[in-house]
């Protein structure tokens, strides 16, 4: 198995939403608008079928259609990572084979959920996936949804797996992030990416390699600029951009269910911008009409902040080779 050329990964990797038609099929024209929007802003990779992409809730047919379309539209311009999280390890392996055929560059794996597993079983699952997947594997720590954390000692136990790429951490726990960084320092080819976008700059300051930020679907240039400013140590610019991130984060407080509020907010903002419909996969509803004006106000607020005077910034950060 050959690893992607741009290893270790560095930069902003948006977790793409999955645009849906009223019949809950893939809306390919909307997906093309979205991908061209984020690539035009200079993002460094794409993450398909993650949490923001509603991956575990989509039918297998729509999952595969999303991957095939994303790879075709991207056409090798940036690496495409695909979430293969499932309650069934066998299905994760099967999907990894299908997405390899579609042209993906790597798969992303969170612990199987529903039946709790211990850390020893998790190591066994990762080793089996790594052995049977035709693509390299990035681990995904999302304990709020999977109900099991990938503990630092488990990361250490997996340091000898040659086709693992590193970790995406969406725990929001900076103490855990520091521990993971300490382990990953022993594998210089591994990447440590942060999920919570409000912590992007702070995680970079403690050794993070970038972010998988849901808001980068909406304002991808904001997160590319923040990554550049944080890696370049341009403190004033980080503070200016952080205000925009915080304003955007107001979207995620509109929904009543914290588990899906980010997805609802991101899709509602994309609908406001004319990129795709706000629809989520059943049975989860989109934000209701009472939030329409709030969504528009928040989007306008970020745009207004972007028009404020810009401090000198760094440029050109990308993946390391």
mmCIF file of C-alpha atoms in Angstrom:
data_model
loop_
_atom_site.group_PDB
_atom_site.id
_atom_site.type_symbol
_atom_site.label_atom_id
_atom_site.label_comp_id
_atom_site.label_asym_id
_atom_site.label_seq_id
_atom_site.Cartn_x
_atom_site.Cartn_y
_atom_site.Cartn_z
ATOM 1 C CA UNK A 1 0.000 0.000 0.000
ATOM 2 C CA UNK A 2 1.363 3.422 -0.934
ATOM 3 C CA UNK A 3 0.666 6.398 1.308
ATOM 4 C CA UNK A 4 -0.661 9.698 -0.081
ATOM 5 C CA UNK A 5 2.097 12.036 -1.221
ATOM 6 C CA UNK A 6 1.064 14.876 1.104
ATOM 7 C CA UNK A 7 1.994 13.157 4.353
ATOM 8 C CA UNK A 8 1.929 14.259 7.099
ATOM 9 C CA UNK A 9 -1.267 16.218 6.550
ATOM 10 C CA UNK A 10 -1.181 19.913 7.406
ATOM 11 C CA UNK A 11 -3.900 22.503 7.070
ATOM 12 C CA UNK A 12 -7.665 22.851 6.825
ATOM 13 C CA UNK A 13 -9.671 19.777 5.831
ATOM 14 C CA UNK A 14 -13.386 20.681 5.709
ATOM 15 C CA UNK A 15 -15.753 17.902 6.772
ATOM 16 C CA UNK A 16 -18.097 18.287 3.825
ATOM 17 C CA UNK A 17 -21.842 18.317 4.381
ATOM 18 C CA UNK A 18 -23.787 15.885 2.219
ATOM 19 C CA UNK A 19 -26.220 17.908 0.060
ATOM 20 C CA UNK A 20 -29.523 16.083 -0.286
ATOM 21 C CA UNK A 21 -32.526 16.255 -2.609
ATOM 22 C CA UNK A 22 -36.111 16.085 -1.249
ATOM 23 C CA UNK A 23 -35.997 12.314 -1.846
ATOM 24 C CA UNK A 24 -32.761 12.125 0.185
ATOM 25 C CA UNK A 25 -30.572 11.286 -2.751
ATOM 26 C CA UNK A 26 -27.266 13.026 -3.334
ATOM 27 C CA UNK A 27 -27.632 16.506 -4.819
ATOM 28 C CA UNK A 28 -24.607 16.379 -7.107
ATOM 29 C CA UNK A 29 -24.880 19.915 -8.548
ATOM 30 C CA UNK A 30 -24.951 21.293 -5.000
ATOM 31 C CA UNK A 31 -21.981 19.129 -4.048
ATOM 32 C CA UNK A 32 -20.040 20.501 -7.002
ATOM 33 C CA UNK A 33 -20.835 24.070 -5.927
ATOM 34 C CA UNK A 34 -19.668 23.266 -2.415
ATOM 35 C CA UNK A 35 -16.423 21.577 -3.447
ATOM 36 C CA UNK A 36 -15.483 24.330 -5.863
ATOM 37 C CA UNK A 37 -16.236 26.892 -3.152
ATOM 38 C CA UNK A 38 -13.918 25.310 -0.575
ATOM 39 C CA UNK A 39 -11.165 24.407 -3.030
ATOM 40 C CA UNK A 40 -11.235 27.945 -4.360
ATOM 41 C CA UNK A 41 -10.494 29.179 -0.851
ATOM 42 C CA UNK A 42 -7.314 27.100 -0.657
ATOM 43 C CA UNK A 43 -8.269 24.289 1.709
ATOM 44 C CA UNK A 44 -5.762 21.469 2.002
ATOM 45 C CA UNK A 45 -7.957 18.363 1.847
ATOM 46 C CA UNK A 46 -11.564 17.148 2.064
ATOM 47 C CA UNK A 47 -13.191 14.858 4.623
ATOM 48 C CA UNK A 48 -16.254 13.067 3.278
ATOM 49 C CA UNK A 49 -18.828 11.118 5.357
ATOM 50 C CA UNK A 50 -17.737 12.524 8.686
ATOM 51 C CA UNK A 51 -20.049 13.713 11.448
ATOM 52 C CA UNK A 52 -20.836 16.973 9.636
ATOM 53 C CA UNK A 53 -21.464 14.880 6.520
ATOM 54 C CA UNK A 54 -23.985 12.716 8.444
ATOM 55 C CA UNK A 55 -22.000 9.692 7.307
ATOM 56 C CA UNK A 56 -23.318 7.079 9.770
ATOM 57 C CA UNK A 57 -26.946 8.083 9.061
ATOM 58 C CA UNK A 58 -26.799 7.897 5.272
ATOM 59 C CA UNK A 59 -27.809 4.836 3.295
ATOM 60 C CA UNK A 60 -24.891 2.835 1.908
ATOM 61 C CA UNK A 61 -26.038 3.814 -1.572
ATOM 62 C CA UNK A 62 -25.852 7.531 -0.796
ATOM 63 C CA UNK A 63 -22.529 7.121 1.030
ATOM 64 C CA UNK A 64 -20.935 5.552 -2.019
ATOM 65 C CA UNK A 65 -22.530 8.073 -4.384
ATOM 66 C CA UNK A 66 -21.137 10.902 -2.233
ATOM 67 C CA UNK A 67 -17.623 9.461 -2.295
ATOM 68 C CA UNK A 68 -17.652 8.744 -6.021
ATOM 69 C CA UNK A 69 -18.929 12.228 -6.848
ATOM 70 C CA UNK A 70 -16.539 13.973 -4.447
ATOM 71 C CA UNK A 71 -13.537 12.157 -5.893
ATOM 72 C CA UNK A 72 -14.618 12.875 -9.461
ATOM 73 C CA UNK A 73 -15.222 16.581 -8.793
ATOM 74 C CA UNK A 74 -12.021 17.004 -6.774
ATOM 75 C CA UNK A 75 -10.017 15.243 -9.490
ATOM 76 C CA UNK A 76 -6.887 14.877 -7.387
ATOM 77 C CA UNK A 77 -6.532 18.556 -6.520
ATOM 78 C CA UNK A 78 -6.392 17.759 -2.787
ATOM 79 C CA UNK A 79 -6.481 14.490 -0.812
ATOM 80 C CA UNK A 80 -9.947 13.059 -0.130
ATOM 81 C CA UNK A 81 -10.403 11.304 3.218
ATOM 82 C CA UNK A 82 -13.541 9.214 3.760
ATOM 83 C CA UNK A 83 -15.236 8.274 7.004
ATOM 84 C CA UNK A 84 -15.941 4.542 7.249
ATOM 85 C CA UNK A 85 -17.335 4.520 10.783
ATOM 86 C CA UNK A 86 -20.042 1.902 11.259
ATOM 87 C CA UNK A 87 -21.519 -0.264 13.991
ATOM 88 C CA UNK A 88 -20.055 -3.176 12.019
ATOM 89 C CA UNK A 89 -16.290 -3.488 11.591
ATOM 90 C CA UNK A 90 -16.892 -5.700 8.542
ATOM 91 C CA UNK A 91 -18.898 -2.920 6.899
ATOM 92 C CA UNK A 92 -16.134 -0.409 7.646
ATOM 93 C CA UNK A 93 -13.696 -2.706 5.863
ATOM 94 C CA UNK A 94 -16.099 -3.244 2.957
ATOM 95 C CA UNK A 95 -16.621 0.498 2.564
ATOM 96 C CA UNK A 96 -12.875 1.133 2.655
ATOM 97 C CA UNK A 97 -12.518 -1.172 -0.345
ATOM 98 C CA UNK A 98 -15.333 0.540 -2.228
ATOM 99 C CA UNK A 99 -14.000 4.046 -1.638
ATOM 100 C CA UNK A 100 -10.519 2.971 -2.712
ATOM 101 C CA UNK A 101 -12.029 1.965 -6.049
ATOM 102 C CA UNK A 102 -13.721 5.366 -6.207
ATOM 103 C CA UNK A 103 -10.397 7.180 -5.913
ATOM 104 C CA UNK A 104 -10.233 8.208 -2.254
ATOM 105 C CA UNK A 105 -6.831 8.720 -0.632
ATOM 106 C CA UNK A 106 -7.446 7.521 2.946
ATOM 107 C CA UNK A 107 -10.174 6.387 5.322
ATOM 108 C CA UNK A 108 -11.106 7.763 8.728
ATOM 109 C CA UNK A 109 -12.211 5.357 11.461
ATOM 110 C CA UNK A 110 -13.982 6.025 14.750
ATOM 111 C CA UNK A 111 -14.639 3.177 17.220
ATOM 112 C CA UNK A 112 -17.667 1.011 16.409
ATOM 113 C CA UNK A 113 -20.591 2.109 18.561
ATOM 114 C CA UNK A 114 -23.781 0.597 20.064
ATOM 115 C CA UNK A 115 -22.043 -2.315 21.810
ATOM 116 C CA UNK A 116 -19.326 -0.858 24.059
ATOM 117 C CA UNK A 117 -15.820 -2.188 23.459
ATOM 118 C CA UNK A 118 -12.746 -1.889 25.623
ATOM 119 C CA UNK A 119 -9.411 -0.472 24.534
ATOM 120 C CA UNK A 120 -7.922 -3.904 23.823
ATOM 121 C CA UNK A 121 -10.806 -4.684 21.440
ATOM 122 C CA UNK A 122 -10.356 -1.264 19.876
ATOM 123 C CA UNK A 123 -6.700 -2.029 19.154
ATOM 124 C CA UNK A 124 -7.777 -5.320 17.579
ATOM 125 C CA UNK A 125 -10.348 -3.518 15.412
ATOM 126 C CA UNK A 126 -7.861 -0.919 14.209
ATOM 127 C CA UNK A 127 -5.227 -3.532 13.404
ATOM 128 C CA UNK A 128 -7.734 -5.561 11.398
ATOM 129 C CA UNK A 129 -8.904 -2.507 9.463
ATOM 130 C CA UNK A 130 -5.322 -1.427 8.837
ATOM 131 C CA UNK A 131 -4.469 -4.902 7.558
ATOM 132 C CA UNK A 132 -7.514 -5.285 5.288
ATOM 133 C CA UNK A 133 -8.108 -1.755 4.037
ATOM 134 C CA UNK A 134 -6.459 -0.916 0.696
ATOM 135 C CA UNK A 135 -6.134 2.681 1.945
ATOM 136 C CA UNK A 136 -4.237 4.164 4.900
ATOM 137 C CA UNK A 137 -6.281 4.885 8.022
ATOM 138 C CA UNK A 138 -6.690 7.972 10.171
ATOM 139 C CA UNK A 139 -8.200 7.456 13.622
ATOM 140 C CA UNK A 140 -11.109 9.604 14.789
ATOM 141 C CA UNK A 141 -11.690 10.375 18.468
ATOM 142 C CA UNK A 142 -15.355 11.378 18.895
ATOM 143 C CA UNK A 143 -16.364 10.131 22.359
ATOM 144 C CA UNK A 144 -19.501 12.283 22.590
ATOM 145 C CA UNK A 145 -21.089 10.196 19.830
ATOM 146 C CA UNK A 146 -19.244 6.871 19.831
ATOM 147 C CA UNK A 147 -19.276 6.685 23.671
ATOM 148 C CA UNK A 148 -15.677 5.456 23.718
ATOM 149 C CA UNK A 149 -12.500 7.509 23.647
ATOM 150 C CA UNK A 150 -9.307 6.466 21.900
ATOM 151 C CA UNK A 151 -7.050 6.680 24.925
ATOM 152 C CA UNK A 152 -3.445 7.903 24.639
ATOM 153 C CA UNK A 153 -2.146 4.485 25.655
ATOM 154 C CA UNK A 154 -4.152 2.991 22.786
ATOM 155 C CA UNK A 155 -2.510 5.419 20.373
ATOM 156 C CA UNK A 156 0.850 4.341 21.767
ATOM 157 C CA UNK A 157 -0.021 0.675 21.269
ATOM 158 C CA UNK A 158 -0.729 1.424 17.602
ATOM 159 C CA UNK A 159 2.446 3.365 16.837
ATOM 160 C CA UNK A 160 3.876 0.359 15.014
ATOM 161 C CA UNK A 161 1.052 0.215 12.428
ATOM 162 C CA UNK A 162 2.757 1.471 9.260
ATOM 163 C CA UNK A 163 -0.380 2.558 7.404
ATOM 164 C CA UNK A 164 -1.949 4.647 10.158
ATOM 165 C CA UNK A 165 -1.876 8.383 9.418
ATOM 166 C CA UNK A 166 -2.632 9.862 12.839
ATOM 167 C CA UNK A 167 -5.645 11.206 14.685
ATOM 168 C CA UNK A 168 -8.548 13.582 14.253
ATOM 169 C CA UNK A 169 -9.611 14.629 17.747
ATOM 170 C CA UNK A 170 -13.101 16.037 18.234
ATOM 171 C CA UNK A 171 -13.203 15.623 22.007
ATOM 172 C CA UNK A 172 -12.673 19.319 22.712
ATOM 173 C CA UNK A 173 -10.445 18.266 25.621
ATOM 174 C CA UNK A 174 -7.170 20.191 25.421
ATOM 175 C CA UNK A 175 -5.554 18.032 28.107
ATOM 176 C CA UNK A 176 -6.267 14.961 25.955
ATOM 177 C CA UNK A 177 -4.993 16.807 22.883
ATOM 178 C CA UNK A 178 -1.680 17.513 24.624
ATOM 179 C CA UNK A 179 -1.362 13.856 25.641
ATOM 180 C CA UNK A 180 -2.094 12.734 22.097
ATOM 181 C CA UNK A 181 0.503 15.180 20.784
ATOM 182 C CA UNK A 182 3.063 13.660 23.138
ATOM 183 C CA UNK A 183 2.406 10.194 21.747
ATOM 184 C CA UNK A 184 2.260 11.280 18.118
ATOM 185 C CA UNK A 185 5.617 13.029 18.434
ATOM 186 C CA UNK A 186 7.069 9.524 18.260
ATOM 187 C CA UNK A 187 5.671 9.129 14.715
ATOM 188 C CA UNK A 188 6.744 12.197 12.696
ATOM 189 C CA UNK A 189 4.702 10.941 9.739
ATOM 190 C CA UNK A 190 1.478 11.110 11.788
ATOM 191 C CA UNK A 191 -0.942 14.041 11.824
ATOM 192 C CA UNK A 192 -2.961 15.469 14.711
ATOM 193 C CA UNK A 193 -6.009 17.433 13.567
ATOM 194 C CA UNK A 194 -8.572 19.194 15.756
ATOM 195 C CA UNK A 195 -12.314 19.059 15.195
ATOM 196 C CA UNK A 196 -13.751 21.908 17.327
ATOM 197 C CA UNK A 197 -13.173 24.997 15.216
ATOM 198 C CA UNK A 198 -13.181 27.459 18.102
ATOM 199 C CA UNK A 199 -10.072 25.655 19.402
ATOM 200 C CA UNK A 200 -8.184 25.627 16.087
ATOM 201 C CA UNK A 201 -5.691 28.377 16.937
ATOM 202 C CA UNK A 202 -5.130 27.060 20.454
ATOM 203 C CA UNK A 203 -4.532 23.488 19.284
ATOM 204 C CA UNK A 204 -2.033 24.738 16.693
ATOM 205 C CA UNK A 205 -0.189 26.583 19.468
ATOM 206 C CA UNK A 206 0.296 23.274 21.311
ATOM 207 C CA UNK A 207 1.426 21.308 18.294
ATOM 208 C CA UNK A 208 -1.691 20.608 16.252
ATOM 209 C CA UNK A 209 -1.362 20.224 12.497
ATOM 210 C CA UNK A 210 -4.631 21.806 11.416
ATOM 211 C CA UNK A 211 -8.371 21.482 11.673
ATOM 212 C CA UNK A 212 -11.400 19.618 10.391
ATOM 213 C CA UNK A 213 -13.742 22.561 10.867
ATOM 214 C CA UNK A 214 -17.443 22.296 10.005
ATOM 215 C CA UNK A 215 -17.647 26.042 9.500
ATOM 216 C CA UNK A 216 -15.128 25.737 6.666
ATOM 217 C CA UNK A 217 -18.050 24.587 4.507
ATOM 218 C CA UNK A 218 -19.506 28.068 4.898
ATOM 219 C CA UNK A 219 -16.463 30.340 5.158
ATOM 220 C CA UNK A 220 -13.487 28.225 4.078
ATOM 221 C CA UNK A 221 -11.232 31.260 3.551
ATOM 222 C CA UNK A 222 -11.705 32.211 7.214
ATOM 223 C CA UNK A 223 -10.208 28.951 8.446
ATOM 224 C CA UNK A 224 -7.411 28.906 5.875
ATOM 225 C CA UNK A 225 -6.453 32.410 6.992
ATOM 226 C CA UNK A 226 -6.684 31.430 10.655
ATOM 227 C CA UNK A 227 -4.473 28.403 10.063
ATOM 228 C CA UNK A 228 -1.900 30.559 8.302
ATOM 229 C CA UNK A 229 -1.968 33.209 11.017
ATOM 230 C CA UNK A 230 -1.726 30.669 13.845
ATOM 231 C CA UNK A 231 1.131 28.723 12.278
ATOM 232 C CA UNK A 232 2.888 32.002 11.484
ATOM 233 C CA UNK A 233 2.463 33.400 14.983
ATOM 234 C CA UNK A 234 0.604 36.517 13.782
ATOM 235 C CA UNK A 235 -1.220 37.153 17.067
ATOM 236 C CA UNK A 236 -3.235 40.213 16.033
ATOM 237 C CA UNK A 237 -4.511 38.428 12.949
ATOM 238 C CA UNK A 238 -5.430 35.345 14.993
ATOM 239 C CA UNK A 239 -7.462 37.524 17.349
ATOM 240 C CA UNK A 240 -9.219 39.268 14.456
ATOM 241 C CA UNK A 241 -10.129 35.986 12.781
ATOM 242 C CA UNK A 242 -11.118 34.346 16.055
ATOM 243 C CA UNK A 243 -13.885 36.941 16.412
ATOM 244 C CA UNK A 244 -15.295 35.747 13.105
ATOM 245 C CA UNK A 245 -15.112 32.124 14.255
ATOM 246 C CA UNK A 246 -16.970 33.020 17.441
ATOM 247 C CA UNK A 247 -19.623 34.890 15.460
ATOM 248 C CA UNK A 248 -20.055 31.902 13.158
ATOM 249 C CA UNK A 249 -20.342 29.650 16.209
ATOM 250 C CA UNK A 250 -23.634 31.337 17.094
ATOM 251 C CA UNK A 251 -25.142 29.166 14.343
ATOM 252 C CA UNK A 252 -24.517 26.079 16.410
ATOM 253 C CA UNK A 253 -26.624 27.313 19.309
ATOM 254 C CA UNK A 254 -29.817 27.636 17.272
ATOM 255 C CA UNK A 255 -30.726 23.955 17.310
ATOM 256 C CA UNK A 256 -32.135 22.191 20.357
ATOM 257 C CA UNK A 257 -30.178 18.933 19.926
ATOM 258 C CA UNK A 258 -26.436 19.454 20.596
ATOM 259 C CA UNK A 259 -25.528 16.273 18.697
ATOM 260 C CA UNK A 260 -26.743 17.689 15.380
ATOM 261 C CA UNK A 261 -26.824 21.449 15.985
ATOM 262 C CA UNK A 262 -23.573 22.053 14.092
ATOM 263 C CA UNK A 263 -24.854 20.177 11.035
ATOM 264 C CA UNK A 264 -28.155 22.045 11.157
ATOM 265 C CA UNK A 265 -26.401 25.389 11.471
ATOM 266 C CA UNK A 266 -23.884 24.728 8.706
ATOM 267 C CA UNK A 267 -26.502 23.502 6.257
ATOM 268 C CA UNK A 268 -28.803 26.427 7.101
ATOM 269 C CA UNK A 269 -25.964 28.874 6.405
ATOM 270 C CA UNK A 270 -25.152 27.134 3.115
ATOM 271 C CA UNK A 271 -28.813 27.409 2.150
ATOM 272 C CA UNK A 272 -28.692 31.129 2.973
ATOM 273 C CA UNK A 273 -25.707 31.440 0.619
ATOM 274 C CA UNK A 274 -27.411 29.437 -2.132
ATOM 275 C CA UNK A 275 -25.001 26.510 -2.057
ATOM 276 C CA UNK A 276 -27.281 23.652 -1.043
ATOM 277 C CA UNK A 277 -30.546 22.857 0.716
ATOM 278 C CA UNK A 278 -30.720 22.916 4.521
ATOM 279 C CA UNK A 279 -32.207 19.404 4.558
ATOM 280 C CA UNK A 280 -30.726 16.747 6.876
ATOM 281 C CA UNK A 281 -31.182 13.012 6.455
ATOM 282 C CA UNK A 282 -34.309 11.598 8.156
ATOM 283 C CA UNK A 283 -35.378 11.521 10.874
ATOM 284 C CA UNK A 284 -33.441 14.673 11.838
ATOM 285 C CA UNK A 285 -35.113 17.914 10.810
ATOM 286 C CA UNK A 286 -33.450 21.040 9.506
ATOM 287 C CA UNK A 287 -33.633 24.214 11.550
ATOM 288 C CA UNK A 288 -37.209 25.447 11.459
ATOM 289 C CA UNK A 289 -38.387 28.631 9.779
ATOM 290 C CA UNK A 290 -38.279 30.606 13.025
ATOM 291 C CA UNK A 291 -34.479 30.522 12.781
ATOM 292 C CA UNK A 292 -34.244 31.827 9.210
ATOM 293 C CA UNK A 293 -33.637 35.440 10.163
ATOM 294 C CA UNK A 294 -31.136 34.457 12.874
ATOM 295 C CA UNK A 295 -29.151 32.424 10.346
ATOM 296 C CA UNK A 296 -29.125 35.313 7.876
ATOM 297 C CA UNK A 297 -28.068 37.734 10.620
ATOM 298 C CA UNK A 298 -25.161 35.528 11.700
ATOM 299 C CA UNK A 299 -23.950 35.018 8.127
ATOM 300 C CA UNK A 300 -24.130 38.748 7.482
ATOM 301 C CA UNK A 301 -22.314 39.375 10.745
ATOM 302 C CA UNK A 302 -19.357 37.219 9.699
ATOM 303 C CA UNK A 303 -19.242 38.913 6.311
ATOM 304 C CA UNK A 304 -19.253 42.328 7.977
ATOM 305 C CA UNK A 305 -16.348 41.297 10.212
ATOM 306 C CA UNK A 306 -14.452 40.114 7.149
ATOM 307 C CA UNK A 307 -14.745 43.604 5.672
ATOM 308 C CA UNK A 308 -12.956 45.139 8.664
ATOM 309 C CA UNK A 309 -9.321 46.274 8.155
ATOM 310 C CA UNK A 310 -7.008 43.304 7.691
ATOM 311 C CA UNK A 311 -3.663 43.008 9.502
ATOM 312 C CA UNK A 312 -0.567 41.765 7.690
ATOM 313 C CA UNK A 313 -0.789 37.975 7.425
ATOM 314 C CA UNK A 314 1.366 35.067 6.395
ATOM 315 C CA UNK A 315 0.611 33.048 3.306
ATOM 316 C CA UNK A 316 1.109 29.778 1.517
ATOM 317 C CA UNK A 317 0.938 27.209 4.332
ATOM 318 C CA UNK A 318 0.220 23.745 3.003
ATOM 319 C CA UNK A 319 0.855 20.085 3.637
ATOM 320 C CA UNK A 320 4.395 19.108 4.412
ATOM 321 C CA UNK A 321 5.976 16.685 2.017
#
